[in-house]
Amino acid sequence: MGTRYGRRVEAVLVVGGPGTRLRPLTVHHPKHLLPVAGVPFLAHQITKLAAAGIDRVVLATSYRASEFEQTFGSGQELGVELVYGIEEEPLGTAGAIRNVASLLRGRRADPVVALNGDILSGHDLTAQLARHRACSADVTLHLVEAEDPRPFGRVPTDATGLVTAFLEKSPDALGSQINAGCYVLNRSVIDEIPIGRSVSIERETFPGLLAKGRRVMAYTESAYWLDLGTPKSLVQASCDLVRGIAQSPAYDQPPAESRILPGAVVAPSASISRGSTIGRGAEIEAEAVVQGSVVMDSATIGKGASIVDSVVGPAARVGAGTHVHDAVIGDGATIGEACELANGVRVWCGATLGDGAVRFSTDV
């Protein structure tokens, strides 16, 4: 385990959620393994941990749990030792961390990094760990300033950086600091979480620590941060990495307008731009346009079709002359020619739309 900070440091990645908001992309795949800039998303987080000197990571899995080990194996290629724990029923963030506590090797005083599995963050994890140690904290949370904090719980602090409250999602709550989903917790805090039931880290664990007078510190940084809970944010993260707006140790390509993965075939007259990624074995036919989108492995985009701000799932086919804007097409779906899909439409896995179909804001 990493010892750069004078104590052992290992990590827990909470990756059990079914990704309901991302359906149909998550019908056949865990959301944490969806490709972001051509890389399984979780690889971005694991390599971030490795870059901070953490070499042992416990994955708290649940939904389609076996696919994580199939994808990453021992973790050697990512520079860490990966250990897998399974959550048989939903336990909440804190409950999921407690469920895999027996897989941790650290002592009670050793820090553990716990990270929500759907966050892309450029913050300085080494600095967060250093602040935790310097402040003799029980917990140190990464906070970010949100332009619109209303969808999130707010986390006010005093002048020294001590957290003073955890406020529920409310338009009346003061402040704009929100929980960014990366925590440094002493192992002793994890051992205090009730076992065998669902426990919310924001609504029960952290407020409980404050009530006991424990030291809950904030590490606030304004680096790149994005919650990948929706198709729109998944696409944004992918495009931001390709264009160099966001960085990840798992993505070593220079900034570009597109990323074409090996085995993809793109016609010379096709246009790929705004950070789009074209997956392995995909085919983009003549005069097609792909802007700010993710086209996954083995998908086909027909002649003259346009894909804008959208996701096309694996092995899906979009017919000639079809326009897809702000939409999601599930695995293996077939969209006919001269169709119009826009405004958040989600086409289910394996579905077929005939030629000339028009869909706006309706799942099919």
mmCIF file of C-alpha atoms in Angstrom:
data_model
loop_
_atom_site.group_PDB
_atom_site.id
_atom_site.type_symbol
_atom_site.label_atom_id
_atom_site.label_comp_id
_atom_site.label_asym_id
_atom_site.label_seq_id
_atom_site.Cartn_x
_atom_site.Cartn_y
_atom_site.Cartn_z
ATOM 1 C CA MET A 1 0.000 0.000 0.000
ATOM 2 C CA GLY A 2 1.118 3.556 -0.615
ATOM 3 C CA THR A 3 3.172 5.054 2.224
ATOM 4 C CA ARG A 4 4.063 8.437 0.744
ATOM 5 C CA TYR A 5 2.242 10.208 3.585
ATOM 6 C CA GLY A 6 3.907 8.485 6.530
ATOM 7 C CA ARG A 7 0.914 6.166 6.996
ATOM 8 C CA ARG A 8 -0.475 3.437 4.859
ATOM 9 C CA VAL A 9 -3.086 4.655 2.372
ATOM 10 C CA GLU A 10 -5.464 2.442 0.443
ATOM 11 C CA ALA A 11 -8.712 3.239 -1.312
ATOM 12 C CA VAL A 12 -12.305 2.116 -1.723
ATOM 13 C CA LEU A 13 -14.151 2.844 -4.968
ATOM 14 C CA VAL A 14 -17.929 2.681 -4.604
ATOM 15 C CA VAL A 15 -19.145 1.219 -7.906
ATOM 16 C CA GLY A 16 -22.303 -0.704 -7.048
ATOM 17 C CA GLY A 17 -25.009 1.552 -8.479
ATOM 18 C CA PRO A 18 -27.110 0.340 -11.440
ATOM 19 C CA GLY A 19 -26.887 3.660 -13.319
ATOM 20 C CA THR A 20 -30.635 4.080 -13.771
ATOM 21 C CA ARG A 21 -30.297 7.637 -15.094
ATOM 22 C CA LEU A 22 -28.012 6.393 -17.857
ATOM 23 C CA ARG A 23 -30.355 3.762 -19.256
ATOM 24 C CA PRO A 24 -30.432 2.206 -21.800
ATOM 25 C CA LEU A 25 -26.615 2.428 -21.826
ATOM 26 C CA THR A 26 -26.474 0.535 -18.535
ATOM 27 C CA VAL A 27 -28.866 -2.292 -19.386
ATOM 28 C CA HIS A 28 -25.957 -4.528 -20.399
ATOM 29 C CA HIS A 29 -23.020 -2.674 -18.828
ATOM 30 C CA PRO A 30 -22.159 -1.170 -15.415
ATOM 31 C CA LYS A 31 -22.085 2.605 -15.733
ATOM 32 C CA HIS A 32 -18.556 2.657 -14.322
ATOM 33 C CA LEU A 33 -17.293 0.643 -17.316
ATOM 34 C CA LEU A 34 -18.899 2.772 -20.036
ATOM 35 C CA PRO A 35 -16.248 4.253 -22.348
ATOM 36 C CA VAL A 36 -15.191 7.833 -21.677
ATOM 37 C CA ALA A 37 -12.721 9.059 -24.316
ATOM 38 C CA GLY A 38 -12.381 5.420 -25.358
ATOM 39 C CA VAL A 39 -11.366 4.237 -21.883
ATOM 40 C CA PRO A 40 -13.579 2.415 -19.347
ATOM 41 C CA PHE A 41 -14.530 5.225 -16.997
ATOM 42 C CA LEU A 42 -13.293 3.507 -13.874
ATOM 43 C CA ALA A 43 -9.787 3.391 -15.341
ATOM 44 C CA HIS A 44 -9.643 7.189 -15.057
ATOM 45 C CA GLN A 45 -10.311 6.949 -11.318
ATOM 46 C CA ILE A 46 -8.000 4.012 -10.642
ATOM 47 C CA THR A 47 -5.070 5.672 -12.387
ATOM 48 C CA LYS A 48 -5.773 8.895 -10.474
ATOM 49 C CA LEU A 49 -5.428 6.944 -7.240
ATOM 50 C CA ALA A 50 -2.254 5.277 -8.502
ATOM 51 C CA ALA A 51 -0.782 8.672 -9.413
ATOM 52 C CA ALA A 52 -1.326 9.749 -5.795
ATOM 53 C CA GLY A 53 0.764 6.828 -4.553
ATOM 54 C CA ILE A 54 -2.106 4.500 -3.657
ATOM 55 C CA ASP A 55 -1.332 0.983 -4.812
ATOM 56 C CA ARG A 56 -4.165 -1.063 -3.298
ATOM 57 C CA VAL A 57 -7.787 -0.368 -4.270
ATOM 58 C CA VAL A 58 -10.924 -2.174 -3.095
ATOM 59 C CA LEU A 59 -13.858 -2.080 -5.517
ATOM 60 C CA ALA A 60 -17.235 -2.130 -3.751
ATOM 61 C CA THR A 61 -19.301 -3.717 -6.527
ATOM 62 C CA SER A 62 -22.900 -4.882 -6.889
ATOM 63 C CA TYR A 63 -24.646 -4.443 -10.260
ATOM 64 C CA ARG A 64 -23.076 -6.766 -12.878
ATOM 65 C CA ALA A 65 -20.240 -7.287 -10.413
ATOM 66 C CA SER A 66 -18.335 -9.947 -12.372
ATOM 67 C CA GLU A 67 -17.652 -7.544 -15.249
ATOM 68 C CA PHE A 68 -15.255 -5.434 -13.182
ATOM 69 C CA GLU A 69 -12.784 -8.262 -12.652
ATOM 70 C CA GLN A 70 -13.243 -9.374 -16.252
ATOM 71 C CA THR A 71 -12.214 -5.876 -17.353
ATOM 72 C CA PHE A 72 -9.404 -5.034 -14.944
ATOM 73 C CA GLY A 73 -8.201 -8.345 -13.508
ATOM 74 C CA SER A 74 -5.574 -7.899 -10.827
ATOM 75 C CA GLY A 75 -5.116 -4.199 -11.672
ATOM 76 C CA GLN A 76 -1.471 -4.658 -12.559
ATOM 77 C CA GLU A 77 -1.785 -2.846 -15.892
ATOM 78 C CA LEU A 78 -3.198 0.187 -14.045
ATOM 79 C CA GLY A 79 -0.429 0.202 -11.444
ATOM 80 C CA VAL A 80 -2.450 -1.038 -8.465
ATOM 81 C CA GLU A 81 -3.603 -4.183 -6.720
ATOM 82 C CA LEU A 82 -7.362 -4.502 -7.179
ATOM 83 C CA VAL A 83 -9.516 -6.339 -4.656
ATOM 84 C CA TYR A 84 -13.200 -7.018 -5.297
ATOM 85 C CA GLY A 85 -16.046 -6.955 -2.788
ATOM 86 C CA ILE A 86 -19.723 -7.580 -3.604
ATOM 87 C CA GLU A 87 -22.752 -5.829 -2.119
ATOM 88 C CA GLU A 88 -25.683 -8.253 -2.258
ATOM 89 C CA GLU A 89 -28.321 -5.542 -1.651
ATOM 90 C CA PRO A 90 -28.243 -1.722 -1.804
ATOM 91 C CA LEU A 91 -26.431 -0.367 1.248
ATOM 92 C CA GLY A 92 -25.894 3.324 0.479
ATOM 93 C CA THR A 93 -22.464 4.896 0.100
ATOM 94 C CA ALA A 94 -21.396 4.442 3.732
ATOM 95 C CA GLY A 95 -22.927 0.977 3.921
ATOM 96 C CA ALA A 96 -21.046 -0.077 0.790
ATOM 97 C CA ILE A 97 -17.750 1.149 2.266
ATOM 98 C CA ARG A 98 -18.453 -0.676 5.543
ATOM 99 C CA ASN A 99 -19.347 -3.829 3.628
ATOM 100 C CA VAL A 100 -15.796 -4.123 2.238
ATOM 101 C CA ALA A 101 -13.976 -3.004 5.408
ATOM 102 C CA SER A 102 -12.748 -6.541 6.058
ATOM 103 C CA LEU A 103 -10.767 -6.339 2.808
ATOM 104 C CA LEU A 104 -8.764 -3.331 4.054
ATOM 105 C CA ARG A 105 -5.374 -3.990 5.639
ATOM 106 C CA GLY A 106 -4.752 -0.677 7.374
ATOM 107 C CA ARG A 107 -4.698 0.111 11.082
ATOM 108 C CA ARG A 108 -7.380 2.149 12.849
ATOM 109 C CA ALA A 109 -5.388 5.373 12.491
ATOM 110 C CA ASP A 110 -4.559 4.854 8.819
ATOM 111 C CA PRO A 111 -6.367 7.002 6.226
ATOM 112 C CA VAL A 112 -8.522 5.432 3.524
ATOM 113 C CA VAL A 113 -9.549 7.287 0.366
ATOM 114 C CA ALA A 114 -13.185 6.605 -0.551
ATOM 115 C CA LEU A 115 -14.350 7.742 -3.963
ATOM 116 C CA ASN A 116 -17.768 7.745 -5.596
ATOM 117 C CA GLY A 117 -17.482 5.739 -8.787
ATOM 118 C CA ASP A 118 -19.071 8.263 -11.163
ATOM 119 C CA ILE A 119 -16.961 11.390 -10.593
ATOM 120 C CA LEU A 120 -14.343 12.768 -13.001
ATOM 121 C CA SER A 121 -12.181 15.157 -11.022
ATOM 122 C CA GLY A 122 -8.926 16.952 -11.638
ATOM 123 C CA HIS A 123 -8.428 17.900 -7.996
ATOM 124 C CA ASP A 124 -5.122 17.325 -6.218
ATOM 125 C CA LEU A 125 -5.639 14.161 -4.196
ATOM 126 C CA THR A 126 -2.136 14.348 -2.730
ATOM 127 C CA ALA A 127 -2.965 17.788 -1.337
ATOM 128 C CA GLN A 128 -6.230 16.493 0.119
ATOM 129 C CA LEU A 129 -4.339 13.676 1.866
ATOM 130 C CA ALA A 130 -1.737 16.134 3.140
ATOM 131 C CA ARG A 131 -4.441 18.397 4.572
ATOM 132 C CA HIS A 132 -6.061 15.441 6.289
ATOM 133 C CA ARG A 133 -2.802 14.567 8.000
ATOM 134 C CA ALA A 134 -1.847 18.173 8.856
ATOM 135 C CA CYS A 135 -5.240 18.822 10.484
ATOM 136 C CA SER A 136 -5.345 15.514 12.386
ATOM 137 C CA ALA A 137 -8.806 15.088 10.891
ATOM 138 C CA ASP A 138 -11.136 12.147 11.230
ATOM 139 C CA VAL A 139 -12.529 12.866 7.764
ATOM 140 C CA THR A 140 -11.469 15.285 5.039
ATOM 141 C CA LEU A 141 -13.945 15.931 2.223
ATOM 142 C CA HIS A 142 -13.241 17.334 -1.195
ATOM 143 C CA LEU A 143 -15.669 20.232 -1.771
ATOM 144 C CA VAL A 144 -16.302 22.235 -4.917
ATOM 145 C CA GLU A 145 -18.097 25.508 -5.541
ATOM 146 C CA ALA A 146 -21.185 24.909 -7.674
ATOM 147 C CA GLU A 147 -22.746 27.601 -9.857
ATOM 148 C CA ASP A 148 -26.121 26.062 -9.076
ATOM 149 C CA PRO A 149 -25.879 24.059 -5.848
ATOM 150 C CA ARG A 150 -29.631 23.426 -5.571
ATOM 151 C CA PRO A 151 -29.509 19.837 -6.901
ATOM 152 C CA PHE A 152 -26.854 18.963 -4.314
ATOM 153 C CA GLY A 153 -26.526 18.925 -0.562
ATOM 154 C CA ARG A 154 -24.493 21.922 0.634
ATOM 155 C CA VAL A 155 -21.561 21.740 3.028
ATOM 156 C CA PRO A 156 -20.775 25.008 4.875
ATOM 157 C CA THR A 157 -17.460 25.465 6.693
ATOM 158 C CA ASP A 158 -15.954 27.891 9.179
ATOM 159 C CA ALA A 159 -12.915 30.095 8.587
ATOM 160 C CA THR A 160 -10.516 27.254 9.450
ATOM 161 C CA GLY A 161 -12.083 24.794 7.036
ATOM 162 C CA LEU A 162 -13.973 22.771 9.626
ATOM 163 C CA VAL A 163 -17.286 21.496 8.281
ATOM 164 C CA THR A 164 -20.168 22.932 10.324
ATOM 165 C CA ALA A 165 -23.210 21.178 8.790
ATOM 166 C CA PHE A 166 -24.537 18.943 6.050
ATOM 167 C CA LEU A 167 -27.587 20.576 4.520
ATOM 168 C CA GLU A 168 -30.126 18.672 2.477
ATOM 169 C CA LYS A 169 -30.977 19.681 -1.092
ATOM 170 C CA SER A 170 -32.923 22.896 -0.586
ATOM 171 C CA PRO A 171 -33.309 26.171 -2.471
ATOM 172 C CA ASP A 172 -33.084 27.996 0.857
ATOM 173 C CA ALA A 173 -29.831 26.481 2.110
ATOM 174 C CA LEU A 174 -26.953 28.944 2.294
ATOM 175 C CA GLY A 175 -23.619 28.583 0.542
ATOM 176 C CA SER A 176 -22.456 27.036 -2.703
ATOM 177 C CA GLN A 177 -19.963 24.419 -1.509
ATOM 178 C CA ILE A 178 -21.039 20.898 -2.356
ATOM 179 C CA ASN A 179 -19.765 17.430 -1.587
ATOM 180 C CA ALA A 180 -17.555 16.364 -4.504
ATOM 181 C CA GLY A 181 -17.599 12.652 -3.693
ATOM 182 C CA CYS A 182 -13.989 12.056 -2.605
ATOM 183 C CA TYR A 183 -13.313 11.452 1.090
ATOM 184 C CA VAL A 184 -10.308 10.675 3.244
ATOM 185 C CA LEU A 185 -11.513 8.735 6.288
ATOM 186 C CA ASN A 186 -9.539 7.251 9.109
ATOM 187 C CA ARG A 187 -10.041 3.491 9.188
ATOM 188 C CA SER A 188 -11.581 3.857 12.664
ATOM 189 C CA VAL A 189 -14.427 5.924 11.160
ATOM 190 C CA ILE A 190 -15.224 3.152 8.702
ATOM 191 C CA ASP A 191 -15.315 0.593 11.502
ATOM 192 C CA GLU A 192 -17.950 2.703 13.306
ATOM 193 C CA ILE A 193 -20.421 2.559 10.406
ATOM 194 C CA PRO A 194 -23.272 0.152 11.185
ATOM 195 C CA ILE A 195 -22.933 -3.100 9.294
ATOM 196 C CA GLY A 196 -25.602 -5.018 7.426
ATOM 197 C CA ARG A 197 -27.977 -2.167 6.587
ATOM 198 C CA SER A 198 -28.222 0.807 4.260
ATOM 199 C CA VAL A 199 -26.309 3.851 5.539
ATOM 200 C CA SER A 200 -26.080 7.241 3.806
ATOM 201 C CA ILE A 201 -22.696 8.863 4.221
ATOM 202 C CA GLU A 202 -24.150 12.381 3.700
ATOM 203 C CA ARG A 203 -27.295 12.028 5.814
ATOM 204 C CA GLU A 204 -26.129 9.742 8.614
ATOM 205 C CA THR A 205 -22.374 9.141 8.860
ATOM 206 C CA PHE A 206 -21.036 12.677 8.474
ATOM 207 C CA PRO A 207 -23.755 14.461 10.497
ATOM 208 C CA GLY A 208 -23.264 11.825 13.191
ATOM 209 C CA LEU A 209 -19.549 12.608 13.364
ATOM 210 C CA LEU A 210 -20.302 16.332 13.733
ATOM 211 C CA ALA A 211 -22.749 15.591 16.531
ATOM 212 C CA LYS A 212 -19.979 13.706 18.361
ATOM 213 C CA GLY A 213 -17.552 16.612 17.967
ATOM 214 C CA ARG A 214 -15.238 14.785 15.582
ATOM 215 C CA ARG A 215 -12.946 16.700 13.218
ATOM 216 C CA VAL A 216 -14.527 16.821 9.772
ATOM 217 C CA MET A 217 -12.398 19.010 7.519
ATOM 218 C CA ALA A 218 -12.899 20.422 4.042
ATOM 219 C CA TYR A 219 -10.460 20.426 1.174
ATOM 220 C CA THR A 220 -11.860 22.930 -1.325
ATOM 221 C CA GLU A 221 -10.450 23.141 -4.829
ATOM 222 C CA SER A 222 -11.872 24.528 -8.058
ATOM 223 C CA ALA A 223 -10.299 22.054 -10.480
ATOM 224 C CA TYR A 224 -12.311 20.279 -13.167
ATOM 225 C CA TRP A 225 -15.176 18.270 -11.646
ATOM 226 C CA LEU A 226 -18.111 16.475 -13.225
ATOM 227 C CA ASP A 227 -20.702 13.966 -12.018
ATOM 228 C CA LEU A 228 -21.232 11.445 -14.827
ATOM 229 C CA GLY A 229 -24.735 10.440 -13.800
ATOM 230 C CA THR A 230 -26.537 11.302 -17.053
ATOM 231 C CA PRO A 231 -25.914 10.700 -20.772
ATOM 232 C CA LYS A 232 -25.300 14.418 -21.263
ATOM 233 C CA SER A 233 -22.549 14.532 -18.627
ATOM 234 C CA LEU A 234 -21.042 11.261 -19.886
ATOM 235 C CA VAL A 235 -20.691 12.792 -23.339
ATOM 236 C CA GLN A 236 -19.328 16.036 -21.896
ATOM 237 C CA ALA A 237 -16.648 14.225 -19.893
ATOM 238 C CA SER A 238 -15.589 12.206 -22.912
ATOM 239 C CA CYS A 239 -15.355 15.243 -25.171
ATOM 240 C CA ASP A 240 -13.567 17.308 -22.497
ATOM 241 C CA LEU A 241 -10.868 14.649 -22.168
ATOM 242 C CA VAL A 242 -10.380 14.377 -25.919
ATOM 243 C CA ARG A 243 -10.126 18.156 -26.291
ATOM 244 C CA GLY A 244 -7.769 18.558 -23.329
ATOM 245 C CA ILE A 245 -10.230 20.481 -21.155
ATOM 246 C CA ALA A 246 -10.019 17.677 -18.591
ATOM 247 C CA GLN A 247 -7.016 15.477 -17.847
ATOM 248 C CA SER A 248 -6.607 11.894 -16.714
ATOM 249 C CA PRO A 249 -3.574 9.630 -16.221
ATOM 250 C CA ALA A 250 -5.531 6.999 -18.171
ATOM 251 C CA TYR A 251 -5.751 9.232 -21.250
ATOM 252 C CA ASP A 252 -2.390 9.980 -22.821
ATOM 253 C CA GLN A 253 -3.466 11.447 -26.166
ATOM 254 C CA PRO A 254 -2.730 15.061 -27.153
ATOM 255 C CA PRO A 255 -5.715 17.437 -27.312
ATOM 256 C CA ALA A 256 -7.687 16.908 -30.504
ATOM 257 C CA GLU A 257 -11.093 17.377 -32.096
ATOM 258 C CA SER A 258 -11.689 13.640 -32.211
ATOM 259 C CA ARG A 259 -10.439 10.253 -31.131
ATOM 260 C CA ILE A 260 -10.726 7.381 -33.598
ATOM 261 C CA LEU A 261 -10.011 4.060 -31.913
ATOM 262 C CA PRO A 262 -8.177 1.218 -33.672
ATOM 263 C CA GLY A 263 -10.326 -0.755 -36.081
ATOM 264 C CA ALA A 264 -12.791 2.056 -36.717
ATOM 265 C CA VAL A 265 -13.418 2.985 -40.361
ATOM 266 C CA VAL A 266 -14.193 6.624 -41.150
ATOM 267 C CA ALA A 267 -14.950 7.655 -44.723
ATOM 268 C CA PRO A 268 -12.735 10.491 -46.028
ATOM 269 C CA SER A 269 -15.770 12.728 -46.602
ATOM 270 C CA ALA A 270 -17.141 12.188 -43.062
ATOM 271 C CA SER A 271 -16.619 14.862 -40.397
ATOM 272 C CA ILE A 272 -15.749 14.003 -36.774
ATOM 273 C CA SER A 273 -15.392 16.972 -34.415
ATOM 274 C CA ARG A 274 -15.965 18.663 -31.026
ATOM 275 C CA GLY A 275 -14.207 15.938 -29.084
ATOM 276 C CA SER A 276 -16.160 12.993 -30.471
ATOM 277 C CA THR A 277 -14.928 9.443 -29.935
ATOM 278 C CA ILE A 278 -15.441 6.659 -32.483
ATOM 279 C CA GLY A 279 -15.188 3.186 -30.944
ATOM 280 C CA ARG A 280 -13.350 0.108 -32.123
ATOM 281 C CA GLY A 281 -14.837 -1.512 -35.192
ATOM 282 C CA ALA A 282 -17.315 1.325 -35.748
ATOM 283 C CA GLU A 283 -18.026 2.548 -39.270
ATOM 284 C CA ILE A 284 -18.776 6.153 -40.233
ATOM 285 C CA GLU A 285 -19.989 6.276 -43.819
ATOM 286 C CA ALA A 286 -19.535 8.996 -46.449
ATOM 287 C CA GLU A 287 -20.670 12.547 -45.648
ATOM 288 C CA ALA A 288 -21.772 11.610 -42.142
ATOM 289 C CA VAL A 289 -21.243 14.202 -39.398
ATOM 290 C CA VAL A 290 -20.439 13.382 -35.758
ATOM 291 C CA GLN A 291 -20.142 16.351 -33.383
ATOM 292 C CA GLY A 292 -19.628 16.264 -29.604
ATOM 293 C CA SER A 293 -20.736 12.651 -29.383
ATOM 294 C CA VAL A 294 -19.730 9.124 -28.412
ATOM 295 C CA VAL A 295 -20.123 6.373 -30.994
ATOM 296 C CA MET A 296 -19.379 3.067 -29.300
ATOM 297 C CA ASP A 297 -17.735 -0.099 -30.601
ATOM 298 C CA SER A 298 -19.080 -1.716 -33.787
ATOM 299 C CA ALA A 299 -21.772 0.926 -34.334
ATOM 300 C CA THR A 300 -22.565 2.142 -37.855
ATOM 301 C CA ILE A 301 -23.471 5.683 -38.885
ATOM 302 C CA GLY A 302 -24.995 5.745 -42.378
ATOM 303 C CA LYS A 303 -24.251 8.012 -45.316
ATOM 304 C CA GLY A 304 -25.092 11.644 -44.677
ATOM 305 C CA ALA A 305 -26.385 11.001 -41.144
ATOM 306 C CA SER A 306 -25.608 13.452 -38.347
ATOM 307 C CA ILE A 307 -24.959 12.624 -34.699
ATOM 308 C CA VAL A 308 -24.768 15.681 -32.427
ATOM 309 C CA ASP A 309 -24.413 15.745 -28.608
ATOM 310 C CA SER A 310 -25.503 12.114 -28.454
ATOM 311 C CA VAL A 311 -24.478 8.551 -27.604
ATOM 312 C CA VAL A 312 -24.768 5.655 -30.026
ATOM 313 C CA GLY A 313 -24.448 2.324 -28.229
ATOM 314 C CA PRO A 314 -22.421 -0.723 -29.264
ATOM 315 C CA ALA A 315 -23.476 -2.427 -32.507
ATOM 316 C CA ALA A 316 -26.295 0.094 -33.082
ATOM 317 C CA ARG A 317 -27.010 1.248 -36.627
ATOM 318 C CA VAL A 318 -28.146 4.703 -37.728
ATOM 319 C CA GLY A 319 -29.516 4.837 -41.278
ATOM 320 C CA ALA A 320 -28.570 7.195 -44.082
ATOM 321 C CA GLY A 321 -29.735 10.771 -43.761
ATOM 322 C CA THR A 322 -30.944 10.366 -40.180
ATOM 323 C CA HIS A 323 -30.403 13.228 -37.733
ATOM 324 C CA VAL A 324 -29.759 12.457 -34.056
ATOM 325 C CA HIS A 325 -29.440 15.410 -31.664
ATOM 326 C CA ASP A 326 -29.262 15.137 -27.864
ATOM 327 C CA ALA A 327 -30.361 11.499 -27.895
ATOM 328 C CA VAL A 328 -29.270 8.068 -26.698
ATOM 329 C CA ILE A 329 -29.410 4.968 -28.875
ATOM 330 C CA GLY A 330 -29.097 1.684 -26.987
ATOM 331 C CA ASP A 331 -27.016 -1.378 -27.787
ATOM 332 C CA GLY A 332 -27.941 -3.067 -31.040
ATOM 333 C CA ALA A 333 -30.783 -0.673 -31.906
ATOM 334 C CA THR A 334 -31.551 -0.021 -35.564
ATOM 335 C CA ILE A 335 -32.637 3.430 -36.737
ATOM 336 C CA GLY A 336 -33.950 3.646 -40.286
ATOM 337 C CA GLU A 337 -33.171 6.217 -42.952
ATOM 338 C CA ALA A 338 -34.248 9.881 -42.859
ATOM 339 C CA CYS A 339 -35.325 9.750 -39.204
ATOM 340 C CA GLU A 340 -35.304 12.624 -36.690
ATOM 341 C CA LEU A 341 -34.419 11.970 -33.037
ATOM 342 C CA ALA A 342 -33.897 14.849 -30.609
ATOM 343 C CA ASN A 343 -34.529 16.489 -27.245
ATOM 344 C CA GLY A 344 -33.493 13.671 -24.943
ATOM 345 C CA VAL A 345 -35.003 10.716 -26.814
ATOM 346 C CA ARG A 346 -33.734 7.334 -25.595
ATOM 347 C CA VAL A 347 -34.043 4.355 -27.932
ATOM 348 C CA TRP A 348 -34.026 1.049 -26.050
ATOM 349 C CA CYS A 349 -31.516 -1.718 -26.684
ATOM 350 C CA GLY A 350 -32.431 -3.804 -29.726
ATOM 351 C CA ALA A 351 -35.312 -1.534 -30.752
ATOM 352 C CA THR A 352 -36.043 -0.810 -34.412
ATOM 353 C CA LEU A 353 -37.351 2.457 -35.864
ATOM 354 C CA GLY A 354 -38.483 2.412 -39.469
ATOM 355 C CA ASP A 355 -37.542 4.903 -42.156
ATOM 356 C CA GLY A 356 -38.794 8.447 -41.610
ATOM 357 C CA ALA A 357 -39.526 8.025 -37.897
ATOM 358 C CA VAL A 358 -39.686 11.217 -35.833
ATOM 359 C CA ARG A 359 -39.186 11.093 -32.058
ATOM 360 C CA PHE A 360 -38.896 14.018 -29.650
ATOM 361 C CA SER A 361 -38.600 13.411 -25.883
ATOM 362 C CA THR A 362 -40.178 9.964 -25.968
ATOM 363 C CA ASP A 363 -38.487 6.686 -25.021
ATOM 364 C CA VAL A 364 -38.907 3.903 -27.603
#
